PDB file of C-alpha atoms in Angstrom:
ATOM      1  CA  UNK A  29      10.577   4.506  14.953  1.00  0.00           C
ATOM      2  CA  UNK A  30       9.338   5.587  11.786  1.00  0.00           C
ATOM      3  CA  UNK A  31       5.750   6.947  11.976  1.00  0.00           C
ATOM      4  CA  UNK A  32       3.374   8.505   9.618  1.00  0.00           C
ATOM      5  CA  UNK A  33       0.611  10.168  11.079  1.00  0.00           C
ATOM      6  CA  UNK A  34      -2.350  11.184   8.940  1.00  0.00           C
ATOM      7  CA  UNK A  35      -4.893  13.851   9.665  1.00  0.00           C
ATOM      8  CA  UNK A  36      -8.430  13.114  10.637  1.00  0.00           C
ATOM      9  CA  UNK A  37     -11.596  11.837   8.907  1.00  0.00           C
ATOM     10  CA  UNK A  38     -13.254  14.321   6.444  1.00  0.00           C
ATOM     11  CA  UNK A  39     -16.819  14.940   5.518  1.00  0.00           C
ATOM     12  CA  UNK A  40     -16.890  17.045   2.425  1.00  0.00           C
ATOM     13  CA  UNK A  41     -19.555  18.223  -0.083  1.00  0.00           C
ATOM     14  CA  UNK A  42     -19.645  17.253  -3.777  1.00  0.00           C
ATOM     15  CA  UNK A  43     -17.601  19.744  -6.056  1.00  0.00           C
ATOM     16  CA  UNK A  44     -15.438  20.824  -3.027  1.00  0.00           C
ATOM     17  CA  UNK A  45     -11.724  20.015  -2.326  1.00  0.00           C
ATOM     18  CA  UNK A  46     -10.098  18.498   0.611  1.00  0.00           C
ATOM     19  CA  UNK A  47      -6.272  18.552   1.533  1.00  0.00           C
ATOM     20  CA  UNK A  48      -5.211  15.640   3.956  1.00  0.00           C
ATOM     21  CA  UNK A  49      -1.678  15.537   5.650  1.00  0.00           C
ATOM     22  CA  UNK A  50       0.691  12.925   6.529  1.00  0.00           C
ATOM     23  CA  UNK A  51       3.467  13.920   9.158  1.00  0.00           C
ATOM     24  CA  UNK A  52       6.546  11.927   9.064  1.00  0.00           C
ATOM     25  CA  UNK A  53       8.836  11.316  11.975  1.00  0.00           C
ATOM     26  CA  UNK A  54      11.762   8.926  12.951  1.00  0.00           C
ATOM     27  CA  UNK A  55      13.535   9.305   9.552  1.00  0.00           C
ATOM     28  CA  UNK A  56      14.959  11.896   7.361  1.00  0.00           C
ATOM     29  CA  UNK A  57      11.825  12.893   5.410  1.00  0.00           C
ATOM     30  CA  UNK A  58      13.701  14.280   2.286  1.00  0.00           C
ATOM     31  CA  UNK A  59      15.418  11.258   1.659  1.00  0.00           C
ATOM     32  CA  UNK A  60      12.667   8.890   0.891  1.00  0.00           C
ATOM     33  CA  UNK A  61       9.577   9.077  -1.717  1.00  0.00           C
ATOM     34  CA  UNK A  62       6.127   9.499  -0.142  1.00  0.00           C
ATOM     35  CA  UNK A  63       3.269   7.749  -1.937  1.00  0.00           C
ATOM     36  CA  UNK A  64      -0.464   7.956  -1.608  1.00  0.00           C
ATOM     37  CA  UNK A  65      -2.833   5.053  -2.149  1.00  0.00           C
ATOM     38  CA  UNK A  66      -6.628   4.782  -2.375  1.00  0.00           C
ATOM     39  CA  UNK A  67      -8.578   2.034  -0.875  1.00  0.00           C
ATOM     40  CA  UNK A  68     -12.004   1.449  -1.592  1.00  0.00           C
ATOM     41  CA  UNK A  69     -14.164  -1.587  -0.404  1.00  0.00           C
ATOM     42  CA  UNK A  70     -14.741  -3.649  -3.586  1.00  0.00           C
ATOM     43  CA  UNK A  71     -12.383  -1.638  -5.553  1.00  0.00           C
ATOM     44  CA  UNK A  72      -9.179  -2.616  -3.917  1.00  0.00           C
ATOM     45  CA  UNK A  73      -6.253  -0.439  -3.786  1.00  0.00           C
ATOM     46  CA  UNK A  74      -5.112   2.110  -6.375  1.00  0.00           C
ATOM     47  CA  UNK A  75      -1.682   3.849  -6.250  1.00  0.00           C
ATOM     48  CA  UNK A  76      -2.252   7.578  -6.916  1.00  0.00           C
ATOM     49  CA  UNK A  77       1.145   8.935  -7.133  1.00  0.00           C
ATOM     50  CA  UNK A  78       4.308   9.802  -5.117  1.00  0.00           C
ATOM     51  CA  UNK A  79       6.464  12.925  -4.389  1.00  0.00           C
ATOM     52  CA  UNK A  80      10.146  12.989  -3.423  1.00  0.00           C
ATOM     53  CA  UNK A  81      10.320  15.709  -0.609  1.00  0.00           C
ATOM     54  CA  UNK A  82      13.935  16.417  -1.263  1.00  0.00           C
ATOM     55  CA  UNK A  83      13.262  18.273  -4.416  1.00  0.00           C
ATOM     56  CA  UNK A  84       9.521  18.224  -4.756  1.00  0.00           C
ATOM     57  CA  UNK A  85       9.508  16.042  -7.963  1.00  0.00           C
ATOM     58  CA  UNK A  86       6.266  14.202  -8.347  1.00  0.00           C
ATOM     59  CA  UNK A  87       4.815  11.398 -10.301  1.00  0.00           C
ATOM     60  CA  UNK A  88       0.916  10.668 -10.949  1.00  0.00           C
ATOM     61  CA  UNK A  89      -1.162   7.683 -12.041  1.00  0.00           C
ATOM     62  CA  UNK A  90      -2.688   9.074 -15.018  1.00  0.00           C
ATOM     63  CA  UNK A  91      -6.066   8.140 -13.723  1.00  0.00           C
ATOM     64  CA  UNK A  92      -5.412  10.837 -11.030  1.00  0.00           C
ATOM     65  CA  UNK A  93      -4.173  13.514 -13.119  1.00  0.00           C
ATOM     66  CA  UNK A  94      -6.180  16.719 -12.259  1.00  0.00           C
ATOM     67  CA  UNK A  95      -7.744  15.060  -9.345  1.00  0.00           C
ATOM     68  CA  UNK A  96      -4.905  14.818  -6.799  1.00  0.00           C
ATOM     69  CA  UNK A  97      -1.974  17.323  -6.072  1.00  0.00           C
ATOM     70  CA  UNK A  98       0.954  16.211  -3.906  1.00  0.00           C
ATOM     71  CA  UNK A  99       3.160  18.584  -2.109  1.00  0.00           C
ATOM     72  CA  UNK A 100       5.391  18.463   0.824  1.00  0.00           C
ATOM     73  CA  UNK A 101       6.860  20.832   3.457  1.00  0.00           C
ATOM     74  CA  UNK A 102      10.199  19.983   4.487  1.00  0.00           C
ATOM     75  CA  UNK A 103      10.121  22.388   7.367  1.00  0.00           C
ATOM     76  CA  UNK A 104       7.466  20.250   9.267  1.00  0.00           C
ATOM     77  CA  UNK A 105       8.146  16.881   7.546  1.00  0.00           C
ATOM     78  CA  UNK A 106       4.664  16.760   6.377  1.00  0.00           C
ATOM     79  CA  UNK A 107       3.274  15.596   3.013  1.00  0.00           C
ATOM     80  CA  UNK A 108      -0.015  16.581   1.785  1.00  0.00           C
ATOM     81  CA  UNK A 109      -2.381  15.430  -0.955  1.00  0.00           C
ATOM     82  CA  UNK A 110      -5.179  17.751  -2.267  1.00  0.00           C
ATOM     83  CA  UNK A 111      -8.176  16.068  -3.956  1.00  0.00           C
ATOM     84  CA  UNK A 112     -10.287  18.570  -6.035  1.00  0.00           C
ATOM     85  CA  UNK A 113     -13.705  18.391  -7.778  1.00  0.00           C
ATOM     86  CA  UNK A 114     -14.925  15.677  -5.257  1.00  0.00           C
ATOM     87  CA  UNK A 115     -17.617  13.315  -6.234  1.00  0.00           C
ATOM     88  CA  UNK A 116     -19.023  10.224  -4.410  1.00  0.00           C
ATOM     89  CA  UNK A 117     -16.252   8.005  -6.407  1.00  0.00           C
ATOM     90  CA  UNK A 118     -13.763   9.957  -4.184  1.00  0.00           C
ATOM     91  CA  UNK A 119     -15.234   8.645  -1.289  1.00  0.00           C
ATOM     92  CA  UNK A 120     -12.595   6.307   0.251  1.00  0.00           C
ATOM     93  CA  UNK A 121      -9.565   5.703   2.644  1.00  0.00           C
ATOM     94  CA  UNK A 122      -6.514   7.296   1.648  1.00  0.00           C
ATOM     95  CA  UNK A 123      -3.027   5.998   2.850  1.00  0.00           C
ATOM     96  CA  UNK A 124       0.270   7.688   2.789  1.00  0.00           C
ATOM     97  CA  UNK A 125       3.306   5.328   2.519  1.00  0.00           C
ATOM     98  CA  UNK A 126       7.069   5.806   2.524  1.00  0.00           C
ATOM     99  CA  UNK A 127       8.970   3.984  -0.104  1.00  0.00           C
ATOM    100  CA  UNK A 128      12.376   3.267  -1.283  1.00  0.00           C
ATOM    101  CA  UNK A 129      12.940   2.772  -5.158  1.00  0.00           C
ATOM    102  CA  UNK A 130      14.581  -0.545  -4.598  1.00  0.00           C
ATOM    103  CA  UNK A 131      12.233  -2.147  -2.045  1.00  0.00           C
ATOM    104  CA  UNK A 132       8.742  -0.335  -2.317  1.00  0.00           C
ATOM    105  CA  UNK A 133       6.451   0.859   0.148  1.00  0.00           C
ATOM    106  CA  UNK A 134       7.675   0.138   3.775  1.00  0.00           C
ATOM    107  CA  UNK A 135       5.692   2.113   6.315  1.00  0.00           C
ATOM    108  CA  UNK A 136       2.184   3.226   5.914  1.00  0.00           C
ATOM    109  CA  UNK A 137       0.089   5.787   7.695  1.00  0.00           C
ATOM    110  CA  UNK A 138      -3.143   4.794   9.447  1.00  0.00           C
ATOM    111  CA  UNK A 139      -5.374   6.168   6.654  1.00  0.00           C
ATOM    112  CA  UNK A 140      -7.713   8.971   6.265  1.00  0.00           C
ATOM    113  CA  UNK A 141     -11.501   8.188   5.290  1.00  0.00           C
ATOM    114  CA  UNK A 142     -12.792  10.953   3.022  1.00  0.00           C
ATOM    115  CA  UNK A 143     -16.579  10.937   2.666  1.00  0.00           C
ATOM    116  CA  UNK A 144     -18.177  12.912  -0.113  1.00  0.00           C
ATOM    117  CA  UNK A 145     -21.750  13.768   0.494  1.00  0.00           C
ATOM    118  CA  UNK A 146     -24.189  16.498   0.467  1.00  0.00           C
TER     119      UNK A 146
ATOM    120  CA  UNK B 102      -0.597  -0.988 -16.532  1.00  0.00           C
ATOM    121  CA  UNK B 103       0.468  -4.220 -15.140  1.00  0.00           C
ATOM    122  CA  UNK B 104      -2.428  -6.157 -13.808  1.00  0.00           C
ATOM    123  CA  UNK B 105      -2.074  -8.215 -10.608  1.00  0.00           C
ATOM    124  CA  UNK B 106      -4.429 -11.313 -10.378  1.00  0.00           C
ATOM    125  CA  UNK B 107      -4.397 -12.706  -6.725  1.00  0.00           C
ATOM    126  CA  UNK B 108      -5.835 -15.936  -5.628  1.00  0.00           C
ATOM    127  CA  UNK B 109      -7.712 -16.940  -3.856  1.00  0.00           C
ATOM    128  CA  UNK B 110     -10.075 -14.109  -2.715  1.00  0.00           C
ATOM    129  CA  UNK B 111     -11.192 -15.871   0.419  1.00  0.00           C
ATOM    130  CA  UNK B 112      -9.296 -18.645   2.399  1.00  0.00           C
ATOM    131  CA  UNK B 113     -10.681 -20.584   5.337  1.00  0.00           C
ATOM    132  CA  UNK B 114      -8.106 -22.182   7.443  1.00  0.00           C
ATOM    133  CA  UNK B 115      -7.323 -23.697  10.911  1.00  0.00           C
ATOM    134  CA  UNK B 116      -4.768 -22.575  13.374  1.00  0.00           C
ATOM    135  CA  UNK B 117      -1.535 -24.565  12.542  1.00  0.00           C
ATOM    136  CA  UNK B 118      -2.331 -25.006   8.861  1.00  0.00           C
ATOM    137  CA  UNK B 119      -0.091 -24.195   5.949  1.00  0.00           C
ATOM    138  CA  UNK B 120      -1.583 -21.767   3.417  1.00  0.00           C
ATOM    139  CA  UNK B 121      -0.349 -20.443   0.145  1.00  0.00           C
ATOM    140  CA  UNK B 122      -1.398 -17.103  -1.544  1.00  0.00           C
ATOM    141  CA  UNK B 123      -0.720 -16.464  -5.128  1.00  0.00           C
ATOM    142  CA  UNK B 124      -0.215 -13.296  -7.434  1.00  0.00           C
ATOM    143  CA  UNK B 125       0.105 -13.431 -11.014  1.00  0.00           C
ATOM    144  CA  UNK B 126       1.424 -10.387 -12.940  1.00  0.00           C
ATOM    145  CA  UNK B 127       0.352  -9.636 -16.636  1.00  0.00           C
ATOM    146  CA  UNK B 128       4.021  -9.248 -17.412  1.00  0.00           C
ATOM    147  CA  UNK B 129       7.321  -9.806 -15.835  1.00  0.00           C
ATOM    148  CA  UNK B 130       7.838  -8.046 -12.708  1.00  0.00           C
ATOM    149  CA  UNK B 131      11.496  -8.776 -11.947  1.00  0.00           C
ATOM    150  CA  UNK B 132      10.761  -9.979  -8.422  1.00  0.00           C
ATOM    151  CA  UNK B 133       9.679  -6.557  -7.590  1.00  0.00           C
ATOM    152  CA  UNK B 134       6.655  -8.078  -5.626  1.00  0.00           C
ATOM    153  CA  UNK B 135       5.932  -7.178  -1.920  1.00  0.00           C
ATOM    154  CA  UNK B 136       3.373  -8.785   0.377  1.00  0.00           C
ATOM    155  CA  UNK B 137       1.326  -6.859   3.043  1.00  0.00           C
ATOM    156  CA  UNK B 138      -0.954  -7.694   5.703  1.00  0.00           C
ATOM    157  CA  UNK B 139      -3.941  -5.742   6.752  1.00  0.00           C
ATOM    158  CA  UNK B 140      -6.223  -5.814   9.582  1.00  0.00           C
ATOM    159  CA  UNK B 141      -9.499  -3.868   9.838  1.00  0.00           C
ATOM    160  CA  UNK B 142      -8.797  -0.395  10.463  1.00  0.00           C
ATOM    161  CA  UNK B 143      -5.185  -0.624  10.517  1.00  0.00           C
ATOM    162  CA  UNK B 144      -2.341   0.352   8.210  1.00  0.00           C
ATOM    163  CA  UNK B 145      -1.082  -2.326   6.082  1.00  0.00           C
ATOM    164  CA  UNK B 146       2.055  -4.133   7.143  1.00  0.00           C
ATOM    165  CA  UNK B 147       4.928  -5.149   4.996  1.00  0.00           C
ATOM    166  CA  UNK B 148       5.664  -8.808   5.333  1.00  0.00           C
ATOM    167  CA  UNK B 149       7.890  -9.717   2.386  1.00  0.00           C
ATOM    168  CA  UNK B 150       9.712  -7.486   0.036  1.00  0.00           C
ATOM    169  CA  UNK B 151      11.252  -8.111  -3.342  1.00  0.00           C
ATOM    170  CA  UNK B 152       9.592 -11.616  -3.379  1.00  0.00           C
ATOM    171  CA  UNK B 153      11.632 -13.454  -0.822  1.00  0.00           C
ATOM    172  CA  UNK B 154      13.076 -10.905   1.633  1.00  0.00           C
ATOM    173  CA  UNK B 155      11.441 -10.922   5.220  1.00  0.00           C
ATOM    174  CA  UNK B 156      10.748  -7.814   6.930  1.00  0.00           C
ATOM    175  CA  UNK B 157      12.574  -7.096  10.065  1.00  0.00           C
ATOM    176  CA  UNK B 158      10.439  -8.255  13.034  1.00  0.00           C
ATOM    177  CA  UNK B 159       8.207 -10.349  10.851  1.00  0.00           C
ATOM    178  CA  UNK B 160       7.911 -14.189  12.011  1.00  0.00           C
ATOM    179  CA  UNK B 161       9.730 -16.630   9.909  1.00  0.00           C
ATOM    180  CA  UNK B 162       6.572 -18.715   9.188  1.00  0.00           C
ATOM    181  CA  UNK B 163       5.992 -16.077   6.623  1.00  0.00           C
ATOM    182  CA  UNK B 164       7.898 -16.649   3.352  1.00  0.00           C
ATOM    183  CA  UNK B 165       7.740 -15.582  -0.296  1.00  0.00           C
ATOM    184  CA  UNK B 166       8.972 -17.108  -3.526  1.00  0.00           C
ATOM    185  CA  UNK B 167       8.602 -16.519  -7.298  1.00  0.00           C
ATOM    186  CA  UNK B 168      10.016 -14.960 -10.392  1.00  0.00           C
ATOM    187  CA  UNK B 169       8.780 -13.802 -13.716  1.00  0.00           C
ATOM    188  CA  UNK B 170       4.942 -13.312 -13.479  1.00  0.00           C
ATOM    189  CA  UNK B 171       4.184 -15.700 -10.690  1.00  0.00           C
ATOM    190  CA  UNK B 172       4.665 -15.295  -6.970  1.00  0.00           C
ATOM    191  CA  UNK B 173       3.606 -16.962  -3.793  1.00  0.00           C
ATOM    192  CA  UNK B 174       3.115 -15.904   0.047  1.00  0.00           C
ATOM    193  CA  UNK B 175       3.353 -19.119   2.112  1.00  0.00           C
ATOM    194  CA  UNK B 176       2.470 -19.078   5.976  1.00  0.00           C
ATOM    195  CA  UNK B 177       3.926 -22.431   7.306  1.00  0.00           C
ATOM    196  CA  UNK B 178       1.851 -22.754  10.524  1.00  0.00           C
ATOM    197  CA  UNK B 179      -1.057 -20.289  10.923  1.00  0.00           C
ATOM    198  CA  UNK B 180      -1.373 -18.522  14.256  1.00  0.00           C
ATOM    199  CA  UNK B 181      -4.515 -16.714  15.671  1.00  0.00           C
ATOM    200  CA  UNK B 182      -2.876 -13.402  14.830  1.00  0.00           C
ATOM    201  CA  UNK B 183      -2.568 -14.288  11.086  1.00  0.00           C
ATOM    202  CA  UNK B 184      -6.327 -13.975  10.328  1.00  0.00           C
ATOM    203  CA  UNK B 185      -6.297 -10.792   8.342  1.00  0.00           C
ATOM    204  CA  UNK B 186      -6.441  -9.662   4.646  1.00  0.00           C
ATOM    205  CA  UNK B 187      -3.305 -10.089   2.428  1.00  0.00           C
ATOM    206  CA  UNK B 188      -2.345  -8.244  -0.730  1.00  0.00           C
ATOM    207  CA  UNK B 189       0.634  -8.190  -2.996  1.00  0.00           C
ATOM    208  CA  UNK B 190       2.015  -5.026  -4.714  1.00  0.00           C
ATOM    209  CA  UNK B 191       4.103  -4.984  -7.849  1.00  0.00           C
ATOM    210  CA  UNK B 192       6.781  -1.858  -7.853  1.00  0.00           C
ATOM    211  CA  UNK B 193       8.515  -2.997 -10.887  1.00  0.00           C
ATOM    212  CA  UNK B 194       6.885  -0.076 -12.857  1.00  0.00           C
ATOM    213  CA  UNK B 195       4.456   2.785 -12.585  1.00  0.00           C
ATOM    214  CA  UNK B 196       1.962   2.658 -11.883  1.00  0.00           C
ATOM    215  CA  UNK B 197       2.466   0.589  -9.198  1.00  0.00           C
ATOM    216  CA  UNK B 198      -0.248  -2.018  -8.692  1.00  0.00           C
ATOM    217  CA  UNK B 199      -2.116  -4.031  -6.203  1.00  0.00           C
ATOM    218  CA  UNK B 200      -3.683  -7.503  -6.096  1.00  0.00           C
ATOM    219  CA  UNK B 201      -7.330  -7.660  -4.990  1.00  0.00           C
ATOM    220  CA  UNK B 202      -6.489  -9.250  -1.759  1.00  0.00           C
ATOM    221  CA  UNK B 203      -7.085 -12.592  -0.040  1.00  0.00           C
ATOM    222  CA  UNK B 204      -9.193 -12.721   3.209  1.00  0.00           C
ATOM    223  CA  UNK B 205      -7.997 -15.319   5.285  1.00  0.00           C
ATOM    224  CA  UNK B 206     -10.579 -16.494   7.967  1.00  0.00           C
ATOM    225  CA  UNK B 207     -10.748 -18.971  10.691  1.00  0.00           C
ATOM    226  CA  UNK B 208     -12.495 -22.184   9.742  1.00  0.00           C
TER     227      UNK B 208
END
């Protein structure tokens, strides 16, 4: 069965970076897009971007250009998102989600809570 | 960006009730509209994809309809496990955008 296992919660300082992971299993990692989504209470859900692990192609929401960097390691079937220059506005739960072009997001990871605090 | 206006934000209902949740897009999204259920602390679960296609394993009391800019999720007879938050997603164009969510509460 398809599973997306994300890394654990992070407490990070303002101005620093954090890299969170999403390990895929139960399907061919290189055949599906992997998207990343931000969820904040009161701010709803925002799409950050996607990566196609098959060739490393990426597309970002303009709002997150320079903030998020998406990568994928085919050997371990793991997608990563690095967030840089963190501020309190980046405190949120971050999800990875598998998608097909035709039907959108089907499976989601359990989410990673990132807290930015000094 | 396509704006998704979801209504209502909160819905109070009883077991057995029929409820509808709506999403209105700021432009035509060509039926590329999905519905998700999210419970506190859990990953969202897809219920419906591309307007009216039931996700495998989802009970048939969930259905979707719509076209153009207006879309609806219907739960025909609420069950205790259905009390959760629901949101829509348009994946017609980037950036993909979400409705703000509907919290369905037990009356």
